[in-house]
PDB file of C-alpha atoms in Angstrom:
ATOM      1  CA  UNK A   1      90.967 127.654  63.965  1.00  0.00           C
ATOM      2  CA  UNK A   2      90.136 130.564  65.670  1.00  0.00           C
ATOM      3  CA  UNK A   3      93.081 130.374  68.639  1.00  0.00           C
ATOM      4  CA  UNK A   4      95.259 129.313  65.423  1.00  0.00           C
ATOM      5  CA  UNK A   5      94.086 132.644  63.621  1.00  0.00           C
ATOM      6  CA  UNK A   6      94.643 134.445  67.076  1.00  0.00           C
ATOM      7  CA  UNK A   7      98.292 133.474  67.219  1.00  0.00           C
ATOM      8  CA  UNK A   8      98.468 134.801  62.927  1.00  0.00           C
ATOM      9  CA  UNK A   9      96.943 138.000  63.617  1.00  0.00           C
ATOM     10  CA  UNK A  10      99.242 138.658  66.939  1.00  0.00           C
ATOM     11  CA  UNK A  11     102.149 137.710  64.561  1.00  0.00           C
ATOM     12  CA  UNK A  12     103.500 134.990  67.278  1.00  0.00           C
ATOM     13  CA  UNK A  13     102.650 132.815  64.014  1.00  0.00           C
ATOM     14  CA  UNK A  14     104.323 134.095  60.679  1.00  0.00           C
ATOM     15  CA  UNK A  15     102.703 131.184  58.606  1.00  0.00           C
ATOM     16  CA  UNK A  16      99.265 129.986  58.069  1.00  0.00           C
ATOM     17  CA  UNK A  17      98.699 126.543  56.592  1.00  0.00           C
ATOM     18  CA  UNK A  18      94.676 126.100  55.825  1.00  0.00           C
ATOM     19  CA  UNK A  19      92.571 123.350  53.910  1.00  0.00           C
ATOM     20  CA  UNK A  20      89.947 125.082  51.465  1.00  0.00           C
ATOM     21  CA  UNK A  21      87.135 124.146  54.009  1.00  0.00           C
ATOM     22  CA  UNK A  22      89.429 125.310  56.825  1.00  0.00           C
ATOM     23  CA  UNK A  23      90.074 129.006  54.836  1.00  0.00           C
ATOM     24  CA  UNK A  24      86.182 129.579  53.892  1.00  0.00           C
ATOM     25  CA  UNK A  25      85.443 133.092  55.189  1.00  0.00           C
ATOM     26  CA  UNK A  26      88.772 134.228  56.407  1.00  0.00           C
ATOM     27  CA  UNK A  27      89.378 137.557  56.028  1.00  0.00           C
ATOM     28  CA  UNK A  28      93.280 138.471  57.311  1.00  0.00           C
ATOM     29  CA  UNK A  29      94.879 141.640  56.278  1.00  0.00           C
ATOM     30  CA  UNK A  30      98.643 141.924  55.248  1.00  0.00           C
ATOM     31  CA  UNK A  31      98.353 138.427  53.052  1.00  0.00           C
ATOM     32  CA  UNK A  32     101.198 139.183  50.509  1.00  0.00           C
ATOM     33  CA  UNK A  33     101.647 135.420  49.398  1.00  0.00           C
ATOM     34  CA  UNK A  34      99.323 132.242  48.644  1.00  0.00           C
ATOM     35  CA  UNK A  35     101.140 128.895  47.673  1.00  0.00           C
ATOM     36  CA  UNK A  36      98.497 126.303  46.624  1.00  0.00           C
ATOM     37  CA  UNK A  37     100.683 123.111  46.983  1.00  0.00           C
ATOM     38  CA  UNK A  38      97.687 121.227  45.517  1.00  0.00           C
ATOM     39  CA  UNK A  39      95.581 123.057  42.442  1.00  0.00           C
ATOM     40  CA  UNK A  40      92.135 124.496  42.715  1.00  0.00           C
ATOM     41  CA  UNK A  41      89.507 122.085  40.381  1.00  0.00           C
ATOM     42  CA  UNK A  42      88.249 125.100  38.773  1.00  0.00           C
ATOM     43  CA  UNK A  43      88.557 128.918  37.994  1.00  0.00           C
ATOM     44  CA  UNK A  44      86.420 129.367  40.598  1.00  0.00           C
ATOM     45  CA  UNK A  45      88.105 128.066  43.708  1.00  0.00           C
ATOM     46  CA  UNK A  46      91.464 129.528  42.094  1.00  0.00           C
ATOM     47  CA  UNK A  47      90.097 132.923  42.309  1.00  0.00           C
ATOM     48  CA  UNK A  48      88.465 132.731  46.138  1.00  0.00           C
ATOM     49  CA  UNK A  49      92.196 131.640  47.108  1.00  0.00           C
ATOM     50  CA  UNK A  50      94.409 133.967  45.691  1.00  0.00           C
ATOM     51  CA  UNK A  51      91.944 136.822  45.658  1.00  0.00           C
ATOM     52  CA  UNK A  52      93.158 136.912  49.604  1.00  0.00           C
ATOM     53  CA  UNK A  53      96.462 138.490  48.625  1.00  0.00           C
ATOM     54  CA  UNK A  54      94.798 141.487  46.780  1.00  0.00           C
ATOM     55  CA  UNK A  55      92.027 143.096  49.597  1.00  0.00           C
ATOM     56  CA  UNK A  56      91.548 146.819  49.476  1.00  0.00           C
ATOM     57  CA  UNK A  57      93.443 147.819  46.470  1.00  0.00           C
ATOM     58  CA  UNK A  58      96.891 145.667  47.493  1.00  0.00           C
ATOM     59  CA  UNK A  59      99.333 143.372  45.446  1.00  0.00           C
ATOM     60  CA  UNK A  60     100.026 140.026  46.171  1.00  0.00           C
ATOM     61  CA  UNK A  61     101.483 136.816  44.600  1.00  0.00           C
ATOM     62  CA  UNK A  62      99.665 133.210  44.399  1.00  0.00           C
ATOM     63  CA  UNK A  63     102.227 130.629  43.314  1.00  0.00           C
ATOM     64  CA  UNK A  64     100.764 126.930  42.703  1.00  0.00           C
ATOM     65  CA  UNK A  65     102.796 124.053  42.827  1.00  0.00           C
ATOM     66  CA  UNK A  66     102.151 121.827  39.723  1.00  0.00           C
ATOM     67  CA  UNK A  67     102.851 118.007  38.984  1.00  0.00           C
ATOM     68  CA  UNK A  68     103.447 117.412  35.065  1.00  0.00           C
ATOM     69  CA  UNK A  69      99.911 115.083  35.019  1.00  0.00           C
ATOM     70  CA  UNK A  70      98.002 118.329  36.787  1.00  0.00           C
ATOM     71  CA  UNK A  71     100.009 120.602  33.978  1.00  0.00           C
ATOM     72  CA  UNK A  72      97.614 120.316  31.186  1.00  0.00           C
ATOM     73  CA  UNK A  73      94.272 121.054  33.501  1.00  0.00           C
ATOM     74  CA  UNK A  74      96.175 123.999  35.196  1.00  0.00           C
ATOM     75  CA  UNK A  75      97.337 125.231  31.791  1.00  0.00           C
ATOM     76  CA  UNK A  76      93.798 125.519  30.640  1.00  0.00           C
ATOM     77  CA  UNK A  77      92.793 127.542  33.610  1.00  0.00           C
ATOM     78  CA  UNK A  78      95.425 130.055  33.391  1.00  0.00           C
ATOM     79  CA  UNK A  79      94.167 130.654  29.412  1.00  0.00           C
ATOM     80  CA  UNK A  80      90.645 131.179  30.815  1.00  0.00           C
ATOM     81  CA  UNK A  81      91.739 133.441  33.780  1.00  0.00           C
ATOM     82  CA  UNK A  82      94.014 135.217  31.131  1.00  0.00           C
ATOM     83  CA  UNK A  83      97.021 133.675  33.272  1.00  0.00           C
ATOM     84  CA  UNK A  84      98.959 132.371  30.331  1.00  0.00           C
ATOM     85  CA  UNK A  85     101.893 134.366  30.194  1.00  0.00           C
ATOM     86  CA  UNK A  86     102.587 134.161  33.466  1.00  0.00           C
ATOM     87  CA  UNK A  87     102.445 130.525  33.212  1.00  0.00           C
ATOM     88  CA  UNK A  88     104.811 130.250  29.911  1.00  0.00           C
ATOM     89  CA  UNK A  89     107.236 132.577  32.180  1.00  0.00           C
ATOM     90  CA  UNK A  90     107.673 130.098  34.315  1.00  0.00           C
ATOM     91  CA  UNK A  91     108.690 127.544  32.046  1.00  0.00           C
ATOM     92  CA  UNK A  92     105.276 125.516  31.535  1.00  0.00           C
ATOM     93  CA  UNK A  93     103.879 124.620  28.161  1.00  0.00           C
ATOM     94  CA  UNK A  94     100.347 125.375  27.636  1.00  0.00           C
ATOM     95  CA  UNK A  95      97.907 122.292  26.914  1.00  0.00           C
ATOM     96  CA  UNK A  96      95.294 122.941  23.593  1.00  0.00           C
ATOM     97  CA  UNK A  97      91.704 123.674  24.681  1.00  0.00           C
ATOM     98  CA  UNK A  98      90.148 120.211  25.548  1.00  0.00           C
ATOM     99  CA  UNK A  99      87.109 119.080  23.369  1.00  0.00           C
ATOM    100  CA  UNK A 100      84.453 116.095  24.319  1.00  0.00           C
ATOM    101  CA  UNK A 101      81.766 114.939  21.773  1.00  0.00           C
ATOM    102  CA  UNK A 102      78.481 114.526  23.392  1.00  0.00           C
ATOM    103  CA  UNK A 103      74.965 114.149  21.816  1.00  0.00           C
ATOM    104  CA  UNK A 104      71.590 114.598  22.868  1.00  0.00           C
ATOM    105  CA  UNK A 105      69.920 111.577  21.628  1.00  0.00           C
ATOM    106  CA  UNK A 106      70.234 107.467  20.422  1.00  0.00           C
ATOM    107  CA  UNK A 107      68.136 108.811  16.985  1.00  0.00           C
ATOM    108  CA  UNK A 108      69.513 108.128  13.608  1.00  0.00           C
ATOM    109  CA  UNK A 109      71.300 110.761  11.933  1.00  0.00           C
ATOM    110  CA  UNK A 110      71.807 112.819  15.051  1.00  0.00           C
ATOM    111  CA  UNK A 111      75.417 113.582  14.463  1.00  0.00           C
ATOM    112  CA  UNK A 112      77.748 114.015  17.632  1.00  0.00           C
ATOM    113  CA  UNK A 113      78.879 117.863  18.302  1.00  0.00           C
ATOM    114  CA  UNK A 114      81.557 118.674  20.102  1.00  0.00           C
ATOM    115  CA  UNK A 115      80.949 120.404  23.059  1.00  0.00           C
ATOM    116  CA  UNK A 116      84.018 122.208  25.349  1.00  0.00           C
ATOM    117  CA  UNK A 117      84.833 121.248  28.785  1.00  0.00           C
ATOM    118  CA  UNK A 118      86.254 123.200  31.784  1.00  0.00           C
ATOM    119  CA  UNK A 119      89.281 120.728  32.420  1.00  0.00           C
TER     120      UNK A 119
END
């Protein structure tokens, strides 16, 4: 990891590919683009990954590759992060919020209550 980072910092390599584990704790100046080839599992993961492009007042671009099967979950994440317009601009369809039913007990008269779920 350290040898690869040194080569990246020196300009010997121009592209750095990292897993979530390898990327933890990286603080590399001048990152303009982050490409997610596998969408993060949650909002925090997305912000953590793409936030590497916008350090110290700079701007950057985050691109996430999404399969049709992932589109619903990723669109819900985009809505929660206020990125729905960007998502739609790329031709993606926003999915409605997912409702999950849960109950706190099995006693008679207990009604099921809808509960919101991340995705």
